[in-house]
Coordinates of C-alpha atoms (C1' of nucleotides) in Angstrom, one line a residue:
Chain A
M1 CA 0.0 0.0 0.0
H2 CA 1.3 3.4 -0.9
H3 CA 1.0 6.5 1.2
I4 CA -0.5 9.7 0.1
S5 CA 2.0 12.0 -1.4
K6 CA 2.6 15.5 0.0
V7 CA 1.4 17.0 -3.2
D8 CA -1.9 15.1 -2.9
R9 CA -2.3 15.8 0.7
I10 CA -1.9 19.6 0.2
T11 CA -4.2 19.6 -2.8
E12 CA -7.0 18.1 -0.8
Q13 CA -6.3 20.3 2.2
L14 CA -6.6 23.3 -0.1
R15 CA -9.6 21.9 -1.8
S16 CA -11.3 21.5 1.5
L17 CA -10.3 24.9 2.8
I18 CA -11.7 26.4 -0.4
S19 CA -15.0 24.6 -0.2
R20 CA -15.3 25.8 3.4
R21 CA -14.6 29.4 2.3
A22 CA -11.8 29.6 4.8
F23 CA -10.0 32.3 2.9
D24 CA -10.5 35.9 3.6
G25 CA -11.5 37.8 0.5
D26 CA -10.9 34.6 -1.5
K27 CA -7.2 35.3 -1.4
L28 CA -4.9 32.4 -0.6
P29 CA -1.7 32.9 1.3
S30 CA 1.5 33.5 -0.9
E31 CA 3.4 30.4 -2.1
P32 CA 6.3 30.9 0.2
E33 CA 3.9 31.3 3.2
L34 CA 2.0 28.2 2.2
A35 CA 5.2 26.3 1.8
E36 CA 6.3 27.1 5.4
T37 CA 3.0 26.7 6.9
L38 CA 2.4 23.3 5.3
G39 CA 5.9 22.1 5.7
A40 CA 6.8 21.7 2.0
S41 CA 9.0 23.4 -0.5
R42 CA 7.6 25.9 -2.9
P43 CA 7.7 23.5 -5.9
T44 CA 5.7 21.1 -4.0
V45 CA 3.1 23.6 -3.1
R46 CA 3.1 24.9 -6.7
Q47 CA 2.3 21.5 -7.9
A48 CA -0.8 21.3 -5.8
L49 CA -1.8 24.8 -6.8
A50 CA -1.2 23.8 -10.5
A51 CA -3.7 20.9 -10.0
L52 CA -6.4 23.1 -8.5
E53 CA -5.8 25.7 -11.2
L54 CA -6.3 22.9 -13.9
D55 CA -9.6 22.2 -12.0
G56 CA -10.5 25.8 -12.5
L57 CA -10.8 26.1 -8.7
I58 CA -8.2 28.8 -8.3
I59 CA -6.7 31.6 -10.3
R60 CA -3.2 32.8 -10.0
R61 CA -2.3 36.3 -10.9
Q62 CA 1.4 37.1 -11.3
G63 CA 2.5 39.9 -9.1
V64 CA -0.9 39.8 -7.2
G65 CA -1.7 36.5 -5.6
T66 CA -3.6 33.4 -5.8
F67 CA -7.5 33.6 -5.5
V68 CA -10.4 31.3 -5.2
N69 CA -12.5 31.3 -8.4
P70 CA -16.0 31.8 -7.0
N71 CA -17.7 30.9 -10.2
V72 CA -16.4 27.4 -10.0
A73 CA -16.2 26.9 -6.2
S74 CA -19.7 27.5 -5.8
I75 CA -20.9 24.7 -8.1
S76 CA -22.5 22.1 -6.2
T77 CA -22.7 19.1 -8.6
R78 CA -19.8 19.1 -11.1
L79 CA -20.4 16.7 -13.9
E80 CA -16.6 15.9 -13.8
E81 CA -16.9 14.4 -10.4
V82 CA -18.6 10.9 -9.4
W83 CA -20.6 11.0 -6.3
D84 CA -21.9 8.3 -4.2
F85 CA -25.6 8.6 -4.5
Y86 CA -26.1 8.1 -0.7
E87 CA -23.7 10.9 0.1
M88 CA -25.0 13.2 -2.6
L89 CA -28.6 12.8 -1.4
Q90 CA -27.8 13.1 2.2
D91 CA -26.8 16.7 1.5
Y92 CA -30.4 17.4 0.8
G93 CA -31.2 16.9 4.5
L94 CA -33.9 14.3 4.0
P95 CA -33.5 10.6 4.9
V96 CA -32.3 8.6 1.9
N97 CA -34.3 5.5 1.0
V98 CA -33.8 2.8 -1.7
D99 CA -36.5 0.8 -3.4
H100 CA -35.1 -2.3 -4.8
V101 CA -36.5 -3.1 -8.3
S102 CA -34.7 -6.2 -9.5
L103 CA -31.6 -8.3 -9.2
T104 CA -30.6 -10.8 -11.9
L105 CA -27.7 -12.9 -12.8
G106 CA -26.9 -13.8 -16.4
P107 CA -25.5 -12.4 -19.6
P108 CA -26.4 -8.7 -19.8
E109 CA -27.6 -6.7 -22.7
P110 CA -25.0 -6.5 -25.8
D111 CA -24.0 -2.9 -25.1
A112 CA -23.1 -3.7 -21.5
A113 CA -21.4 -6.9 -22.4
E114 CA -19.2 -5.1 -24.9
A115 CA -18.4 -2.2 -22.6
L116 CA -17.4 -4.6 -19.9
E117 CA -15.4 -6.7 -22.4
L118 CA -17.2 -9.9 -21.3
A119 CA -16.7 -13.2 -23.0
P120 CA -19.7 -14.5 -25.1
A121 CA -22.4 -15.5 -22.7
E122 CA -20.4 -14.5 -19.7
D123 CA -22.5 -13.7 -16.6
A124 CA -23.0 -10.5 -14.8
I125 CA -24.9 -9.2 -11.9
T126 CA -27.6 -6.7 -12.8
T127 CA -29.2 -4.7 -10.1
A128 CA -31.8 -2.0 -10.4
N129 CA -32.7 0.5 -7.7
V130 CA -34.6 3.6 -7.2
F131 CA -33.0 6.2 -4.8
K132 CA -35.4 8.4 -2.9
S133 CA -34.8 11.6 -0.9
G134 CA -37.5 11.2 1.7
D135 CA -40.5 10.0 -0.3
T136 CA -39.4 11.5 -3.6
P137 CA -37.8 9.2 -6.1
V138 CA -34.9 11.1 -7.7
I139 CA -32.5 8.5 -9.3
Y140 CA -33.4 5.3 -11.0
C141 CA -30.2 3.3 -11.6
I142 CA -29.3 0.0 -13.2
D143 CA -25.8 -1.4 -12.4
I144 CA -24.1 -4.2 -14.1
V145 CA -21.0 -5.9 -12.6
P146 CA -19.2 -8.8 -14.1
A147 CA -19.8 -11.9 -12.0
R148 CA -16.2 -13.0 -12.2
L149 CA -15.2 -10.0 -10.2
V150 CA -17.1 -11.2 -7.2
T151 CA -14.6 -12.9 -4.9
Q152 CA -16.4 -12.9 -1.6
A153 CA -19.7 -14.0 -0.4
Y154 CA -22.3 -11.4 0.1
R155 CA -25.8 -10.8 1.1
E156 CA -28.4 -9.8 -1.6
E157 CA -29.2 -6.7 0.5
E158 CA -25.7 -5.3 -0.3
L159 CA -26.9 -4.8 -3.9
H160 CA -29.8 -2.8 -2.8
G161 CA -28.0 0.4 -2.8
P162 CA -24.8 2.1 -4.0
V163 CA -22.6 -0.4 -5.8
Y164 CA -19.2 1.4 -5.2
E165 CA -19.0 -0.1 -1.6
F166 CA -19.9 -3.5 -3.0
L167 CA -17.2 -3.3 -5.6
G168 CA -14.7 -2.5 -3.0
R169 CA -15.6 -4.9 -0.2
R170 CA -16.7 -7.9 -2.3
C171 CA -14.7 -7.5 -5.4
G172 CA -11.6 -6.0 -4.3
Q173 CA -12.0 -3.3 -7.0
H174 CA -11.6 0.4 -6.5
L175 CA -13.3 2.6 -9.0
E176 CA -10.9 5.2 -10.3
Y177 CA -12.9 7.0 -12.9
T178 CA -15.8 6.7 -15.2
I179 CA -16.7 7.7 -18.8
A180 CA -20.2 8.9 -19.0
R181 CA -22.4 9.5 -22.0
V182 CA -24.9 12.1 -21.3
L183 CA -28.2 11.8 -23.1
P184 CA -31.6 13.6 -22.9
V185 CA -34.6 11.2 -23.0
V186 CA -38.3 11.5 -22.7
A187 CA -39.8 9.5 -19.9
D188 CA -41.9 6.6 -21.1
D189 CA -44.7 5.1 -18.8
T190 CA -42.4 2.7 -17.0
L191 CA -39.8 5.3 -16.2
A192 CA -42.4 8.0 -15.4
D193 CA -43.9 5.6 -12.9
L194 CA -40.5 4.8 -11.2
L195 CA -39.6 8.4 -10.9
A196 CA -43.2 9.6 -10.1
I197 CA -43.2 12.1 -12.9
D198 CA -45.5 12.8 -15.9
P199 CA -44.9 10.7 -18.9
G200 CA -43.3 12.8 -21.7
T201 CA -41.1 14.7 -19.2
A202 CA -37.4 15.2 -20.3
V203 CA -35.0 13.3 -18.1
H204 CA -31.2 13.1 -17.8
Y205 CA -30.0 9.7 -18.9
F206 CA -26.3 8.7 -18.2
I207 CA -24.7 5.7 -19.6
E208 CA -21.5 5.3 -17.5
V209 CA -18.7 2.9 -17.6
G210 CA -16.4 2.7 -14.5
F211 CA -12.8 1.7 -14.6
N212 CA -10.3 0.5 -12.0
D213 CA -6.7 1.7 -11.6
Q214 CA -5.7 -0.8 -14.4
D215 CA -8.2 0.8 -16.8
Q216 CA -10.2 -2.3 -16.8
P217 CA -14.0 -1.7 -17.0
I218 CA -15.6 -3.0 -13.8
I219 CA -19.1 -1.6 -13.9
Y220 CA -21.7 -0.5 -16.4
S221 CA -24.4 1.8 -15.2
Q222 CA -27.5 3.4 -16.6
E223 CA -28.9 6.3 -14.5
Y224 CA -32.0 8.5 -14.9
Y225 CA -32.2 11.6 -12.9
R226 CA -35.4 13.3 -11.8
P227 CA -35.6 16.7 -13.5
E228 CA -35.5 19.8 -11.3
C229 CA -33.6 17.9 -8.6
F230 CA -30.1 18.2 -10.0
D231 CA -28.2 21.1 -11.4
F232 CA -25.4 19.5 -13.4
R233 CA -22.6 21.8 -14.4
V234 CA -19.4 21.4 -16.2
V235 CA -16.4 23.5 -16.5
R236 CA -15.2 23.6 -20.1
K237 CA -11.9 24.8 -21.2
M238 CA -11.0 26.2 -24.6
T239 CA -9.3 23.7 -26.9
S240 CA -5.9 25.4 -27.1
R241 CA -5.3 25.2 -30.7
L242 CA -1.7 26.1 -30.5
D243 CA 0.1 26.3 -33.7
L244 CA 3.0 24.0 -33.3
G245 CA 3.6 22.6 -36.8
D246 CA 3.8 18.8 -36.8
P247 CA 5.4 17.8 -33.5
R248 CA 6.1 14.3 -34.8
D249 CA 9.1 15.6 -36.4
E250 CA 10.9 16.2 -33.2
L251 CA 10.3 12.8 -32.0
R252 CA 11.2 11.2 -35.2
E253 CA 14.7 12.6 -35.0
E254 CA 15.3 10.2 -32.2
G255 CA 13.9 7.3 -34.3
L256 CA 10.9 6.8 -32.2
Chain B
M1 CA 2.2 39.4 -24.6
H2 CA 3.7 36.4 -22.9
H3 CA 5.2 33.5 -24.5
I4 CA 4.0 30.0 -24.3
S5 CA 5.9 28.1 -21.7
K6 CA 7.9 25.1 -22.2
V7 CA 5.6 23.0 -20.2
D8 CA 2.5 24.2 -22.1
R9 CA 4.2 23.6 -25.4
I10 CA 5.2 20.0 -24.5
T11 CA 1.8 19.3 -23.1
E12 CA 0.2 20.4 -26.4
Q13 CA 2.7 18.5 -28.4
L14 CA 2.1 15.4 -26.6
R15 CA -1.6 16.0 -26.8
S16 CA -1.3 16.2 -30.5
L17 CA 0.8 13.2 -30.8
I18 CA -1.6 11.2 -28.7
S19 CA -4.7 12.2 -30.8
R20 CA -2.7 11.2 -33.9
R21 CA -2.0 7.8 -32.4
A22 CA 1.7 8.4 -32.9
F23 CA 2.9 6.1 -30.3
D24 CA 3.5 2.4 -31.0
G25 CA 1.6 0.2 -28.7
D26 CA 0.3 3.3 -26.9
K27 CA 3.5 3.5 -24.9
L28 CA 5.2 6.7 -24.6
P29 CA 9.0 7.2 -24.5
S30 CA 10.5 7.2 -21.0
E31 CA 10.7 10.5 -19.2
P32 CA 14.5 10.9 -19.5
E33 CA 14.1 10.1 -23.1
L34 CA 11.3 12.7 -23.6
A35 CA 13.4 15.2 -21.6
E36 CA 16.3 14.8 -24.0
T37 CA 14.4 14.7 -27.2
L38 CA 12.3 17.6 -26.4
G39 CA 15.1 19.7 -24.9
A40 CA 13.8 20.1 -21.3
S41 CA 14.6 18.8 -17.9
R42 CA 12.7 15.9 -16.4
P43 CA 10.7 17.9 -14.0
T44 CA 9.5 20.0 -16.9
V45 CA 8.4 17.0 -18.9
R46 CA 6.9 15.5 -15.8
Q47 CA 4.8 18.7 -15.3
A48 CA 3.4 18.3 -18.8
L49 CA 2.7 14.6 -18.2
A50 CA 1.0 15.4 -14.9
A51 CA -1.5 17.7 -16.7
L52 CA -2.2 15.0 -19.2
E53 CA -2.7 12.5 -16.4
L54 CA -5.2 14.7 -14.7
D55 CA -6.9 14.9 -18.0
G56 CA -7.2 11.2 -18.0
L57 CA -5.4 11.0 -21.3
I58 CA -2.4 8.9 -20.1
I59 CA -1.7 6.4 -17.4
R60 CA 1.6 6.1 -15.6
R61 CA 2.7 2.9 -14.2
Q62 CA 5.6 2.9 -12.0
G63 CA 8.4 0.6 -13.1
V64 CA 6.7 0.0 -16.4
G65 CA 6.1 3.2 -18.4
T66 CA 3.6 5.8 -19.5
F67 CA 0.7 4.8 -21.8
V68 CA -2.0 6.4 -23.7
N69 CA -5.5 5.7 -22.1
P70 CA -7.5 4.5 -25.2
N71 CA -10.7 4.8 -23.3
V72 CA -10.3 8.6 -23.1
A73 CA -8.2 9.3 -26.1
S74 CA -10.9 7.9 -28.4
I75 CA -13.6 10.3 -27.2
S76 CA -14.6 12.6 -30.0
T77 CA -16.6 15.3 -28.1
R78 CA -15.5 15.7 -24.5
L79 CA -18.0 17.8 -22.6
E80 CA -15.0 19.4 -20.7
E81 CA -13.8 21.1 -23.9
V82 CA -15.3 24.0 -25.7
W83 CA -15.4 23.7 -29.5
D84 CA -15.9 26.3 -32.1
F85 CA -19.1 25.1 -33.9
Y86 CA -17.6 25.6 -37.2
E87 CA -14.6 23.5 -36.6
M88 CA -16.6 20.8 -34.8
L89 CA -19.1 20.5 -37.8
Q90 CA -16.3 20.6 -40.4
D91 CA -15.1 17.3 -39.0
Y92 CA -18.3 15.8 -40.3
G93 CA -17.2 16.3 -43.8
L94 CA -20.2 18.2 -45.0
P95 CA -20.2 22.0 -45.7
V96 CA -21.2 24.0 -42.8
N97 CA -24.1 26.5 -43.2
V98 CA -25.6 29.0 -40.9
D99 CA -29.1 30.3 -41.0
H100 CA -29.4 33.6 -39.3
V101 CA -32.5 33.8 -37.1
S102 CA -32.5 37.1 -35.4
L103 CA -30.2 39.9 -34.1
T104 CA -31.3 42.4 -31.5
L105 CA -29.8 45.1 -29.3
G106 CA -31.2 45.8 -25.9
P107 CA -31.5 44.6 -22.3
P108 CA -31.6 40.8 -22.4
E109 CA -33.7 38.4 -20.3
P110 CA -33.1 38.6 -16.5
D111 CA -31.1 35.3 -16.3
A112 CA -28.6 36.5 -18.9
A113 CA -28.4 40.0 -17.4
E114 CA -27.6 38.6 -14.1
A115 CA -25.0 36.1 -15.4
L116 CA -23.4 38.8 -17.3
E117 CA -23.5 41.1 -14.3
L118 CA -25.2 43.9 -16.4
A119 CA -26.2 47.1 -14.9
P120 CA -30.1 47.6 -14.8
A121 CA -31.3 48.2 -18.4
E122 CA -27.8 47.8 -19.8
D123 CA -27.7 46.8 -23.4
A124 CA -26.5 43.6 -24.9
I125 CA -26.3 42.1 -28.4
T126 CA -28.5 39.0 -28.8
T127 CA -27.9 36.8 -31.8
A128 CA -29.6 33.6 -32.7
N129 CA -28.4 31.2 -35.4
V130 CA -28.9 27.7 -36.6
F131 CA -25.9 25.8 -37.7
K132 CA -26.3 23.2 -40.3
S133 CA -24.2 20.3 -41.5
G134 CA -25.1 20.3 -45.1
D135 CA -28.8 20.8 -45.1
T136 CA -29.4 19.3 -41.7
P137 CA -29.9 21.8 -38.9
V138 CA -28.0 20.4 -35.9
I139 CA -27.5 23.3 -33.5
Y140 CA -29.7 26.2 -32.5
C141 CA -27.7 28.8 -30.5
I142 CA -28.5 32.1 -28.9
D143 CA -25.6 34.2 -27.9
I144 CA -25.7 37.3 -25.7
V145 CA -22.8 39.7 -25.5
P146 CA -22.7 42.9 -23.4
A147 CA -22.8 45.8 -25.7
R148 CA -20.2 47.7 -23.8
L149 CA -17.6 45.1 -24.6
V150 CA -17.8 46.0 -28.4
T151 CA -14.9 48.3 -29.0
Q152 CA -14.7 48.2 -32.8
A153 CA -17.0 48.6 -35.7
Y154 CA -18.3 45.4 -37.2
R155 CA -20.5 44.2 -39.9
E156 CA -23.8 42.4 -39.0
E157 CA -22.7 39.4 -40.9
E158 CA -20.0 38.8 -38.3
L159 CA -22.8 37.9 -35.9
H160 CA -24.2 35.4 -38.2
G161 CA -21.9 32.6 -37.1
P162 CA -19.6 31.6 -34.3
V163 CA -19.2 34.4 -31.7
Y164 CA -15.8 33.4 -30.4
E165 CA -14.1 35.1 -33.4
F166 CA -16.2 38.2 -32.9
L167 CA -15.3 38.4 -29.3
G168 CA -11.7 38.3 -30.0
R169 CA -11.7 40.6 -33.0
R170 CA -14.2 43.2 -32.0
C171 CA -14.2 43.1 -28.3
G172 CA -10.6 42.3 -27.5
Q173 CA -11.9 39.5 -25.2
H174 CA -10.5 36.1 -25.2
L175 CA -12.7 33.3 -23.9
E176 CA -10.8 31.3 -21.3
Y177 CA -13.4 28.9 -20.1
T178 CA -17.1 28.4 -19.7
I179 CA -19.5 27.0 -17.1
A180 CA -22.3 25.1 -18.6
R181 CA -25.5 23.9 -17.2
V182 CA -26.6 20.8 -19.0
L183 CA -30.3 20.2 -19.2
P184 CA -32.7 17.7 -21.0
V185 CA -35.6 19.4 -22.6
V186 CA -38.5 18.3 -24.9
A187 CA -38.7 20.2 -28.2
D188 CA -41.7 22.4 -28.5
D189 CA -43.1 23.4 -31.9
T190 CA -40.8 26.3 -32.4
L191 CA -37.6 24.3 -31.6
A192 CA -38.7 21.3 -33.6
D193 CA -39.1 23.5 -36.5
L194 CA -35.8 25.1 -36.2
L195 CA -33.9 21.8 -35.8
A196 CA -36.3 19.9 -38.2
I197 CA -37.2 17.3 -35.7
D198 CA -40.5 16.0 -34.3
P199 CA -42.1 17.9 -31.6
G200 CA -41.8 16.0 -28.3
T201 CA -38.2 14.8 -29.0
A202 CA -35.7 15.0 -26.3
V203 CA -33.0 17.6 -26.9
H204 CA -29.8 18.6 -25.2
Y205 CA -30.0 22.2 -23.8
F206 CA -26.9 24.0 -22.6
I207 CA -27.0 27.2 -20.7
E208 CA -23.4 28.4 -20.8
V209 CA -21.6 31.4 -19.4
G210 CA -18.2 32.2 -20.9
F211 CA -15.4 34.1 -18.9
N212 CA -12.2 35.8 -19.9
D213 CA -8.9 35.5 -18.2
Q214 CA -10.0 37.9 -15.5
D215 CA -12.9 35.8 -14.6
Q216 CA -15.4 38.3 -15.9
P217 CA -18.4 37.0 -17.7
I218 CA -18.3 38.0 -21.3
I219 CA -20.9 35.8 -23.1
Y220 CA -24.1 34.0 -22.2
S221 CA -25.2 31.3 -24.6
Q222 CA -28.1 28.9 -24.9
E223 CA -27.5 25.9 -27.2
Y224 CA -29.9 23.3 -28.4
Y225 CA -28.3 20.2 -30.0
R226 CA -30.1 18.0 -32.4
P227 CA -30.3 14.4 -30.9
E228 CA -28.4 11.6 -32.5
C229 CA -25.8 14.0 -33.9
F230 CA -23.7 14.4 -30.9
D231 CA -22.2 11.9 -28.5
F232 CA -21.3 13.9 -25.5
R233 CA -19.0 12.2 -23.0
V234 CA -17.4 13.3 -19.9
V235 CA -14.7 11.8 -17.8
R236 CA -15.5 11.8 -14.2
K237 CA -13.2 11.2 -11.3
M238 CA -14.0 9.8 -7.9
T239 CA -14.1 12.6 -5.3
S240 CA -11.2 11.6 -3.2
R241 CA -12.7 11.9 0.2
L242 CA -9.4 11.8 2.0
D243 CA -9.7 11.8 5.7
L244 CA -7.6 14.6 6.8
G245 CA -9.2 16.0 9.9
D246 CA -9.9 19.6 9.8
P247 CA -7.1 21.3 7.7
R248 CA -8.0 24.7 9.1
D249 CA -6.0 23.9 12.2
E250 CA -2.7 24.0 10.4
L251 CA -3.3 27.3 8.8
R252 CA -4.8 28.8 12.0
E253 CA -1.4 28.2 13.7
E254 CA 0.0 30.9 11.5
G255 CA -2.7 33.3 12.3
L256 CA -4.3 33.2 8.9
Chain C
dT1 C1' 20.1 -5.6 -11.8
dA2 C1' 18.5 -2.1 -14.9
dG3 C1' 15.1 0.8 -16.1
dT4 C1' 10.9 2.9 -15.2
dG5 C1' 8.0 6.3 -12.9
dG6 C1' 7.4 8.8 -7.9
dT7 C1' 8.9 12.2 -4.5
dC8 C1' 10.9 16.2 -3.0
dT9 C1' 14.2 19.8 -2.3
dA10 C1' 17.2 23.8 -3.2
dG11 C1' 17.8 27.5 -5.7
dA12 C1' 18.4 30.7 -9.6
dC13 C1' 16.3 33.9 -12.3
dC14 C1' 12.3 36.2 -14.6
dA15 C1' 8.0 39.1 -15.1
dC16 C1' 4.5 41.4 -13.3
dT17 C1' 2.0 44.4 -9.8
dT18 C1' 1.8 47.5 -6.2
dC19 C1' 3.5 51.2 -3.7
Chain D
dA1 C1' 12.0 48.5 -4.0
dA2 C1' 9.4 44.7 -2.3
dG3 C1' 6.6 41.1 -2.9
dT4 C1' 4.0 38.1 -5.9
dG5 C1' 3.7 34.3 -9.1
dG6 C1' 6.2 32.0 -13.5
dT7 C1' 9.9 29.2 -15.3
dC8 C1' 13.3 25.9 -15.3
dT9 C1' 17.1 23.2 -13.9
dA10 C1' 20.0 19.9 -11.2
dG11 C1' 20.1 16.3 -8.6
dA12 C1' 19.2 13.0 -4.8
dC13 C1' 16.7 9.2 -3.4
dC14 C1' 12.7 5.9 -3.3
dA15 C1' 9.4 2.2 -5.1
dC16 C1' 8.0 -0.6 -8.4
dT17 C1' 8.5 -4.0 -12.4
dA18 C1' 10.5 -7.0 -15.4
dA19 C1' 14.1 -9.8 -17.0

DNA sequence: TAGTGGTCTAGACCACTTC
DNA sequence: AAGTGGTCTAGACCACTAA
């Protein structure tokens, strides 16, 4: 097991401080000051700041200082981040309930099988649940996990909720990142019933593949979000479009 | 005007090489090798690689090497990137056409005025256009720019297309990043007509605010994307949730 | 054992902003 | 002039992987 690096620790500390609005006037201490306070060298601090800057969370102005970017820091649900449904819904203050819809074992639908790189007819666990904030259904989610990943015995109830914990405890798999397709769909009768909305309402539909730290797909999810309950935002950067000529030339010289 | 830093140059060179699939077996040269080839020190190269890693574009395996992440590199339209509609649509191979819908000067709707931090009754330019790939309408876009930003004379036709160029040339403003709300909507008759789709179809709706390098809002856009034409994807990272205690303690010691 | 990436530091110098 | 962030290098040492 590896330790958390100083850079990562500092990054998360600063991230936490930013989200708690701990900086007067949104101005961070200077780099030398942070370095001394946090017990690190300036390059180490700068590495952490660079990560936060790429995130859009801070702005650095030469000769002036480093500042929190309020436009970004105030976003509650950034699309670039994966949340645990439980934790996300708990922030709403109401008790979180889960209605279990179905649980099956067998070859999944072709799209899922392909995304998970399953062998023909290979089995997977498919679990469907509705997450509720109080009595209001807000997310309908279908999760598919390759059966071969399950290395420990488990109780069925463990699949009646967020699957991330199950992946860690029963599969020894840690989700590192996901790639999500974001689609708009119109609720049909079935979905409208599950989310207690009117048929014909527009709904967010995510098709999401989760990967472990080896970049192997370990979970395929389909998620429907009740409208009005979520305010998904994404920070988008300009594609830089630098004019560099063909950079392959430089590497070709070395016979790459 | 400042130059492009070595780190940024290398980052973009590598990004370009990755998108051209210039690396055999998706394996990048070693860090010392890259450093020598690109004429930089190892820390400089590593800084570029760190940026690409945060982007999810590469994976680094200690003792093994650095690799392209094919899952991410193959994404055509990443939601975290802002594209110019013209360039984006040109990739489809068909000629890009623009139907101009309307152009008005005057105080915009309240949401836009607030997002752009306009004074009461302050004027803005509102331009609406439909972008077509060949004869197929694919994007309906309403752009709002504060009138005070316009510092040069311009022809109306310059507003019958992508506004980014107009912002640069006539306003001296460079778009750095945007924050987009992503919403699903059902096409009403008007929208269905503009995009030549059936009323009742689900459509992607972005409400996007663009900022300059001073973090001032300079453009407010509403965009509707024809379904089936775009495959928006986003790479989502796990929120790290490190257990750090309360990091404010450390900074308090210094009397922050 | 050799080669890879991971971590961290020290420090020089520059460019910019503010006073 | 003083203080801020920007850039870049040199180099030491560690941890991991593969042969």
